[in-house]
Each structure stands twice: as structure tokens, then as C-alpha cells.
Short mmCIF file of C-alpha atoms and ligand atoms in Angstrom, two decimals:
data_model
loop_
_atom_site.label_atom_id
_atom_site.label_comp_id
_atom_site.label_asym_id
_atom_site.label_seq_id
_atom_site.Cartn_x
_atom_site.Cartn_y
_atom_site.Cartn_z
CA MET A 297 -85.12 71.02 80.58
CA VAL A 298 -86.34 71.65 84.22
CA GLY A 299 -85.04 75.42 84.43
CA SER A 300 -86.22 75.99 80.80
CA ALA A 301 -89.87 74.79 81.06
CA ILE A 302 -90.12 77.01 84.43
CA ALA A 303 -89.33 79.74 82.42
CA ARG A 304 -91.81 79.12 80.24
CA ARG A 305 -94.51 78.72 82.44
CA LEU A 306 -93.55 81.64 84.40
CA ASP A 307 -93.84 83.66 81.35
CA ARG A 308 -97.63 83.43 81.75
CA GLU A 309 -97.32 85.22 85.38
CA ASP A 310 -96.81 88.72 86.49
CA CYS A 311 -92.80 88.65 87.13
CA GLU A 312 -89.69 89.23 85.75
CA ILE A 313 -87.40 86.09 85.15
CA LEU A 314 -83.63 86.79 86.00
CA LYS A 315 -81.39 84.26 84.35
CA VAL A 316 -77.76 83.70 84.12
CA PRO A 317 -75.45 81.86 81.75
CA ARG A 318 -73.33 79.05 83.16
CA ALA A 319 -70.52 80.70 81.48
CA GLU A 320 -70.84 84.01 83.72
CA VAL A 321 -72.04 81.93 86.94
CA ASP A 322 -70.41 78.91 87.95
CA LEU A 323 -72.82 77.50 90.76
CA ARG A 324 -70.25 75.37 92.24
CA ARG A 325 -68.09 78.46 93.34
CA GLN A 326 -69.59 80.21 96.15
CA ALA A 327 -68.01 83.63 95.39
CA GLU A 328 -69.51 83.54 92.22
CA VAL A 329 -73.25 82.82 93.32
CA GLU A 330 -73.09 85.21 96.54
CA ASP A 331 -71.83 88.09 94.21
CA TRP A 332 -74.56 87.33 91.56
CA LEU A 333 -77.30 86.84 94.01
CA ALA A 334 -76.31 89.93 96.07
CA ALA A 335 -76.25 92.02 92.95
CA ASN A 336 -79.52 91.24 91.57
CA LYS A 337 -81.79 90.44 94.60
CA PRO A 338 -84.19 88.36 93.36
CA ASP A 339 -87.50 87.62 95.65
CA ALA A 340 -87.54 83.93 94.80
CA VAL A 341 -85.42 81.18 93.97
CA VAL A 342 -86.28 78.15 91.79
CA LEU A 343 -83.35 75.77 92.63
CA CYS A 344 -83.59 73.42 90.16
CA ALA A 345 -79.81 73.23 88.85
CA ALA A 346 -78.13 69.95 89.18
CA THR A 347 -75.89 67.23 88.01
CA VAL A 348 -78.16 64.74 86.60
CA GLY A 349 -78.18 61.62 84.62
CA GLY A 350 -79.52 58.25 84.35
CA ILE A 351 -78.84 55.15 86.15
CA LEU A 352 -75.66 54.52 84.51
CA ALA A 353 -74.20 57.99 85.08
CA ASN A 354 -75.26 57.74 88.52
CA GLN A 355 -73.61 54.35 88.71
CA THR A 356 -69.94 55.41 87.43
CA ARG A 357 -69.82 59.03 88.29
CA PRO A 358 -70.58 59.35 91.85
CA ALA A 359 -67.88 61.84 93.36
CA GLU A 360 -69.41 64.38 90.48
CA PHE A 361 -73.31 63.54 91.44
CA ILE A 362 -72.39 63.93 95.36
CA TYR A 363 -70.05 66.86 94.90
CA ASP A 364 -71.63 68.92 92.49
CA ASN A 365 -74.96 68.69 93.82
CA THR A 366 -74.08 69.27 97.23
CA VAL A 367 -71.85 72.35 96.73
CA ILE A 368 -74.55 73.89 94.07
CA GLU A 369 -77.40 73.42 96.59
CA THR A 370 -75.25 74.65 99.77
CA ASN A 371 -74.14 77.78 97.81
CA ILE A 372 -77.58 78.58 96.47
CA ILE A 373 -79.38 78.12 99.89
CA HIS A 374 -76.85 79.75 102.14
CA SER A 375 -76.81 82.82 99.94
CA ALA A 376 -80.39 83.11 99.43
CA TYR A 377 -80.61 83.38 103.37
CA ARG A 378 -77.97 86.08 103.16
CA VAL A 379 -79.55 88.39 100.70
CA GLY A 380 -83.08 87.93 102.32
CA VAL A 381 -84.56 85.72 99.13
CA GLN A 382 -88.29 85.73 100.52
CA LYS A 383 -89.18 82.24 98.84
CA LEU A 384 -86.94 79.32 97.61
CA LEU A 385 -88.24 76.20 95.78
CA PHE A 386 -85.48 73.38 96.12
CA MET A 387 -86.25 70.71 93.44
CA GLY A 388 -85.23 67.19 95.00
CA SER A 389 -85.98 63.89 93.18
CA ALA A 390 -88.06 60.61 93.96
CA CYS A 391 -84.83 58.58 94.39
CA ILE A 392 -84.38 60.23 98.31
CA TYR A 393 -86.97 57.26 99.27
CA PRO A 394 -85.38 53.80 100.67
CA ARG A 395 -85.25 51.32 98.01
CA ASP A 396 -87.94 49.27 99.72
CA ALA A 397 -90.28 52.15 100.83
CA GLU A 398 -93.93 51.17 100.73
CA GLN A 399 -95.51 51.73 97.59
CA PRO A 400 -96.98 54.50 96.62
CA MET A 401 -93.92 56.31 98.67
CA ALA A 402 -95.47 58.89 101.02
CA GLU A 403 -93.47 62.18 101.99
CA GLU A 404 -93.31 60.33 105.44
CA ALA A 405 -91.16 57.65 104.17
CA LEU A 406 -87.95 59.83 103.98
CA LEU A 407 -84.82 58.11 105.89
CA THR A 408 -86.69 55.50 106.91
CA GLY A 409 -84.52 52.82 105.27
CA PRO A 410 -81.51 52.22 103.15
CA LEU A 411 -80.83 53.86 99.69
CA GLU A 412 -81.19 52.65 96.08
CA PRO A 413 -77.29 51.78 95.74
CA THR A 414 -77.07 53.20 91.97
CA ASN A 415 -78.40 56.42 92.88
CA GLN A 416 -77.50 56.89 96.93
CA TRP A 417 -74.90 59.40 96.00
CA TYR A 418 -77.41 61.78 94.43
CA ALA A 419 -80.06 60.87 96.60
CA ILE A 420 -77.89 61.86 99.74
CA ALA A 421 -77.09 65.00 98.22
CA LYS A 422 -80.93 66.16 97.50
CA ILE A 423 -81.62 65.12 101.15
CA ALA A 424 -79.04 67.42 102.39
CA GLY A 425 -80.78 70.01 100.33
CA ILE A 426 -84.41 68.94 101.58
CA LYS A 427 -82.93 69.06 105.16
CA MET A 428 -81.23 72.39 104.52
CA CYS A 429 -84.24 74.19 103.54
CA GLN A 430 -86.02 72.76 106.88
CA ALA A 431 -83.04 74.04 108.88
CA TYR A 432 -82.88 77.27 107.44
CA ARG A 433 -86.74 77.62 108.33
CA GLN A 434 -86.40 76.37 111.65
CA GLN A 435 -83.15 78.56 112.73
CA TYR A 436 -84.03 81.80 110.32
CA GLY A 437 -87.62 81.80 109.33
CA CYS A 438 -86.74 81.19 106.05
CA ASP A 439 -89.68 80.69 103.62
CA PHE A 440 -87.69 77.55 101.83
CA ILE A 441 -89.80 74.73 100.80
CA SER A 442 -88.90 71.59 98.62
CA ALA A 443 -90.50 69.41 96.07
CA GLN A 444 -89.81 65.73 94.90
CA PRO A 445 -90.69 65.20 90.95
CA ASN A 446 -90.54 61.40 89.77
CA ASN A 447 -88.58 60.67 86.32
CA LEU A 448 -89.14 63.52 83.92
CA TYR A 449 -88.93 63.64 80.43
CA GLY A 450 -89.85 66.43 77.77
CA PRO A 451 -88.50 68.98 75.27
CA TYR A 452 -84.69 69.83 75.88
CA ASP A 453 -84.08 66.31 77.71
CA ASN A 454 -80.67 64.92 77.07
CA PHE A 455 -80.47 62.36 74.47
CA ASP A 456 -76.82 61.18 74.81
CA LEU A 457 -77.02 57.27 75.26
CA ALA A 458 -74.23 57.36 78.14
CA SER A 459 -75.82 59.88 80.28
CA SER A 460 -79.43 59.85 79.53
CA HIS A 461 -82.62 58.47 81.48
CA VAL A 462 -84.67 56.04 79.81
CA ILE A 463 -87.28 57.95 77.79
CA PRO A 464 -84.64 59.96 75.66
CA ALA A 465 -82.34 56.98 75.06
CA LEU A 466 -85.22 54.44 73.98
CA MET A 467 -86.53 57.22 71.51
CA VAL A 468 -83.12 57.78 70.09
CA LYS A 469 -82.33 53.76 70.11
CA ALA A 470 -85.76 52.95 68.51
CA HIS A 471 -85.44 56.01 66.10
CA GLN A 472 -81.96 54.90 64.87
CA ALA A 473 -83.64 50.93 64.58
CA LYS A 474 -86.22 52.42 62.52
CA LEU A 475 -83.68 53.93 60.27
CA GLY A 476 -81.81 50.52 59.93
CA LYS A 477 -78.61 52.02 61.68
CA SER A 478 -78.90 49.57 64.48
CA ASN A 479 -80.01 46.01 64.88
CA GLY A 480 -83.19 45.99 66.73
CA LEU A 481 -84.20 48.24 70.16
CA GLU A 482 -81.87 47.19 72.96
CA ILE A 483 -83.54 47.55 76.39
CA TRP A 484 -80.93 47.87 79.52
CA GLY A 485 -81.61 45.32 82.17
CA THR A 486 -84.85 42.90 82.58
CA GLY A 487 -87.58 45.24 81.76
CA THR A 488 -89.77 44.39 84.54
CA PRO A 489 -88.66 47.85 86.62
CA LYS A 490 -91.64 50.14 87.21
CA ARG A 491 -91.42 53.69 86.74
CA GLU A 492 -93.53 56.82 87.03
CA PHE A 493 -92.95 59.41 84.46
CA LEU A 494 -94.00 63.21 84.58
CA HIS A 495 -93.56 65.53 81.60
CA VAL A 496 -91.58 68.43 82.72
CA ASP A 497 -94.36 71.16 81.77
CA ASP A 498 -96.61 69.37 84.79
CA LEU A 499 -93.76 70.01 86.90
CA ALA A 500 -93.19 73.32 85.90
CA ASP A 501 -96.93 74.23 86.66
CA ALA A 502 -96.68 72.27 89.68
CA ALA A 503 -93.60 74.40 90.70
CA VAL A 504 -95.38 77.70 90.44
CA HIS A 505 -98.56 76.41 92.40
CA LEU A 506 -96.30 75.63 95.17
CA LEU A 507 -94.45 78.79 94.85
CA LYS A 508 -97.86 80.53 95.15
CA ILE A 509 -99.58 78.71 97.68
CA TYR A 510 -97.20 76.15 100.06
CA SER A 511 -95.10 77.20 102.85
CA ASP A 512 -94.14 74.32 105.19
CA GLU A 513 -91.13 71.96 106.25
CA ILE A 514 -92.17 68.74 104.65
CA GLN A 515 -91.23 68.10 100.89
CA ILE A 516 -93.97 67.63 98.55
CA ASN A 517 -94.25 64.91 96.04
CA ILE A 518 -94.95 65.40 92.22
CA GLY A 519 -95.56 62.82 90.33
CA THR A 520 -98.76 61.35 88.18
CA GLY A 521 -99.68 58.45 90.55
CA GLU A 522 -99.56 55.76 87.49
CA GLU A 523 -96.70 53.60 86.90
CA VAL A 524 -95.49 51.32 83.80
CA THR A 525 -92.89 48.68 83.30
CA ILE A 526 -89.98 49.15 81.59
CA ALA A 527 -90.94 46.79 78.90
CA GLU A 528 -94.34 48.42 78.59
CA LEU A 529 -92.77 52.02 78.02
CA ALA A 530 -90.17 50.23 75.27
CA ARG A 531 -93.72 49.37 73.74
CA LEU A 532 -95.22 52.71 73.88
CA ILE A 533 -91.92 54.31 72.52
CA ALA A 534 -91.71 51.88 69.52
CA ASP A 535 -95.39 52.29 68.67
CA THR A 536 -94.59 56.52 69.10
CA VAL A 537 -91.52 56.15 66.98
CA GLY A 538 -92.93 53.80 64.51
CA PHE A 539 -90.48 51.09 64.90
CA GLU A 540 -91.94 47.65 64.47
CA GLY A 541 -88.93 45.30 64.90
CA ASP A 542 -87.51 43.36 67.67
CA VAL A 543 -86.89 44.30 71.00
CA ARG A 544 -84.23 42.93 73.29
CA PHE A 545 -82.86 43.09 76.97
CA ASP A 546 -79.22 43.27 78.06
CA LYS A 547 -79.20 41.73 81.41
CA SER A 548 -76.12 42.83 82.24
CA LYS A 549 -77.31 46.58 82.65
CA PRO A 550 -78.64 47.02 85.96
CA ASP A 551 -82.38 47.54 86.90
CA GLY A 552 -82.13 49.77 89.69
CA ALA A 553 -84.89 50.39 91.87
CA PRO A 554 -87.72 47.52 91.61
CA ARG A 555 -90.36 50.37 91.78
CA LYS A 556 -90.45 54.09 92.76
CA LEU A 557 -94.38 55.49 92.60
CA LEU A 558 -94.96 58.47 94.34
CA ASP A 559 -97.68 59.05 96.70
CA VAL A 560 -99.47 62.15 95.24
CA ARG A 561 -102.26 62.68 98.09
CA ARG A 562 -100.62 65.66 99.17
CA MET A 563 -100.29 67.63 96.21
CA LYS A 564 -104.00 66.73 95.23
CA GLY A 565 -104.85 68.25 98.63
CA LEU A 566 -103.38 71.36 97.33
CA ASP A 567 -105.45 71.12 94.35
CA TRP A 568 -103.12 70.46 91.87
CA GLU A 569 -103.07 66.97 89.70
CA ALA A 570 -100.58 66.39 86.46
CA GLU A 571 -102.44 66.55 83.18
CA ILE A 572 -100.00 65.19 80.16
CA ALA A 573 -100.83 61.54 79.71
CA LEU A 574 -97.80 59.78 79.08
CA ALA A 575 -98.63 58.63 75.24
CA ASP A 576 -99.34 62.46 74.48
CA GLY A 577 -96.17 63.63 76.36
CA LEU A 578 -94.01 60.83 74.10
CA ALA A 579 -95.41 61.79 71.00
CA GLU A 580 -94.67 65.60 71.41
CA THR A 581 -90.95 64.77 72.75
CA TYR A 582 -90.15 62.71 69.86
CA ARG A 583 -91.57 65.75 67.51
CA TRP A 584 -88.93 67.70 69.64
CA TYR A 585 -86.30 65.09 69.02
CA LEU A 586 -86.81 65.07 65.23
CA GLU A 587 -86.88 68.78 65.20
CA ASN A 588 -84.04 69.50 67.42
CA VAL A 589 -81.72 66.60 67.93
CA ALA A 590 -82.07 63.97 65.35
CA GLU A 591 -79.84 63.19 62.40
CA VAL A 592 -82.08 62.02 59.79
O1 GFB B 127 -84.24 56.30 83.53
P1 GFB B 127 -83.22 55.77 84.30
O2 GFB B 127 -81.97 55.79 83.79
O3 GFB B 127 -83.36 56.02 85.73
O4 GFB B 127 -83.64 53.97 83.96
P2 GFB B 127 -83.96 55.38 87.25
C1 GFB B 127 -84.97 53.58 84.64
C2 GFB B 127 -85.02 52.05 84.10
O5 GFB B 127 -84.90 52.15 82.75
C3 GFB B 127 -83.89 51.24 84.65
C4 GFB B 127 -84.10 50.67 82.53
O6 GFB B 127 -84.51 50.24 84.90
C5 GFB B 127 -82.94 51.15 83.45
O7 GFB B 127 -82.19 49.71 83.62
N1 GFB B 127 -83.67 51.13 80.91
C6 GFB B 127 -83.66 50.14 79.91
C7 GFB B 127 -82.54 52.07 80.81
N2 GFB B 127 -83.00 50.85 78.75
C8 GFB B 127 -82.65 51.89 79.42
C9 GFB B 127 -81.59 52.64 78.40
O8 GFB B 127 -81.16 52.49 77.45
N3 GFB B 127 -81.19 53.60 79.02
C10 GFB B 127 -81.41 54.03 80.59
N4 GFB B 127 -80.94 55.21 81.36
N5 GFB B 127 -82.04 53.31 81.29
C11 GFB B 127 -82.74 57.70 87.89
C12 GFB B 127 -81.59 57.90 89.20
O9 GFB B 127 -83.05 56.30 88.21
O10 GFB B 127 -83.47 58.00 88.30
C13 GFB B 127 -81.42 59.37 88.92
O11 GFB B 127 -80.50 57.23 88.52
C14 GFB B 127 -82.93 60.36 89.27
O12 GFB B 127 -80.83 59.61 90.28
C15 GFB B 127 -83.66 59.53 88.00
O13 GFB B 127 -83.46 59.97 90.18
C16 GFB B 127 -85.07 60.50 87.95
O14 GFB B 127 -85.06 55.84 87.21
O15 GFB B 127 -83.45 54.00 87.42
#
């Protein structure tokens, strides 16, 4: 989802985009990454490849999340240094901040307290990536930067209920409930956690902006600055899909972090703000789902 959005956004820039399919280069294999970067010598690298998933996937597949992500970023960052990549943008995640960080969470909150247990494995890997960019900048003078988006959604999201994030999951469930294929809309947890959602096209625009103008150590937050409860989100999605029936809460499922609102003042100071309103982004994502994924 993130890679394709960044490629769509880069189509509007004066640059040549180099892509390689997963079947040709497995980013977990150091030699394959080194060989590809040495043969292609890109000027810039956007490191957004990762093993990602929603709260349940993070909780039940901790080894995959910590192994895949640390090894992917280690291979790419080190090889990018070796072949002389001029700019690298590493994509982190809002879950790098402590569970009880003061809200909204400023960049300075990094490593000031314990992490949210459900996604600590992913968060540790992402923190390692940020620290690698800082270390390679300090020791070798590499212009490697990092950014932390909040919960993303949009076209090419993962709509598989076992591994997806909340927006695609509730979209599928509301759609199936509307068609009478299930008994109402089931929401995991209590519905009280608050989340900030960022459309992936806004993230792509922010990424290109940072590639052009930002060159420093500190990781930059990318969000909208606005949050909703999961219960409010479920209502919005039900309205988007046109489902009018019952909503119920499965409290045996985890809530995760109570709040995860990013402080986006630094990004605003760099003359960038998110533009896509949640209701509009949900409507567009639902259209994409109907055209590309849904069984009618
Ligand atoms: O999107 P989500 O899986 O990720 O869940 P996190 C957000 C909230 O939605 C949680 C609730 O409180 C879930 O319990 N939720 C309600 C649901 N119904 C559902 C459902 O059907 N499916 C899902 N998936 N959630 C992830 C991290 O945390 O955020 C990752 O695990 C990553 O590491 C990502 O950082 C951005 O916001 O809880």
C-alpha cells in the first residue's frame, strides 16, 4: 500500500522510479539486497517495505514481526551506505512511542518509557531502524532520515480479517453484514481506544516533501492531528458502506494502546499538512474495495 502510493506520487516528479518484484529480490537476504543496489545504484531509497499487520497479527506473530523488519532495514540501510545512496527515507510507525506517552506524542517522547505490549516487537524493530539512520549519519555522514506515520489506510490495503488493521477489517465486516452474510457488525475490544488515521496518499505526499527538504537526525511525525474513538470510526464506516444494523463489541479481543495521537507541529513547521478528510478517504477506499476486492 505505501510503496504503490509513493510510486504514484513520484510519477509527478522529475525522476526515474526503480522497482523490483519480491520474487526477484527477497529483502531478508543480505546478498540479494547488496547485489541489486550495487547493480542499480539509486540516488535515493524509500524504505517502506516491512512485515506489517493489525493488532492481532502483531500479537500472534511476534517472531516474524521482529525478525523480518530488523533484517530488512539492516540489509537496506547498510547496503545503501556501501553503494553511496545520497538520500534514504526510513518509514517508521507511531507505535515506536511509549504506551503512556503524553498526548499528542512529540518526537522527543521516543525511548522515554515502556512500549505497548501488543506491538512491542514491531516497535523495537522500527526504533532500531531510526537509530541506524542516526548512527550512519553520525559515523559516515549519510543523509538518512526517518518519518513516523500514524495508522494508515487507502487503496491496496490488506483486507484479510486475520491480519488487517481496523479500517479494512470494519469495511469488510460492514459490507458482509449489509449483504446479510453475517449477523451484525462485530468490533474487537471496547470501542473506546482512540486512533488517528492517515490516508496513504497524504503519507506519500509528505514523504516526497521530506525527501526534498529535510536532512536531520530526529524522526518526523506524519499525521492529521485528529483522532476518533474506534466506536466512532465503526459508525463512520457503517455510514460509508450503508450498513444500518446492529454493532456489537467483542471484549475478549485486545484494545491495544488507549491513545496514539501524534504531535504534528514539526511537520507543520516544514510547511506540510494532511489534506484528505477521514470521511472522504473512507468513501474512496470503500470504492476501491468494491472494485478490486469485494465478492458481490
Ligand atoms: O488497526 P489496529 O489493528 O492497530 O487496531 P493498532 C486499532 C484498534 O481497533 C484496536 C480495534 O483497539 C482494535 O482492538 N478493532 C476493532 C479492530 N475491531 C477491529 C478489527 O476487526 N480488526 C482490527 N485489526 N482491529 C497497530 C500495531 O496497532 O497499529 C502496528 O499493532 C502498527 O504495530 C499499526 O503500528 C499502525 O492501532 O492497535
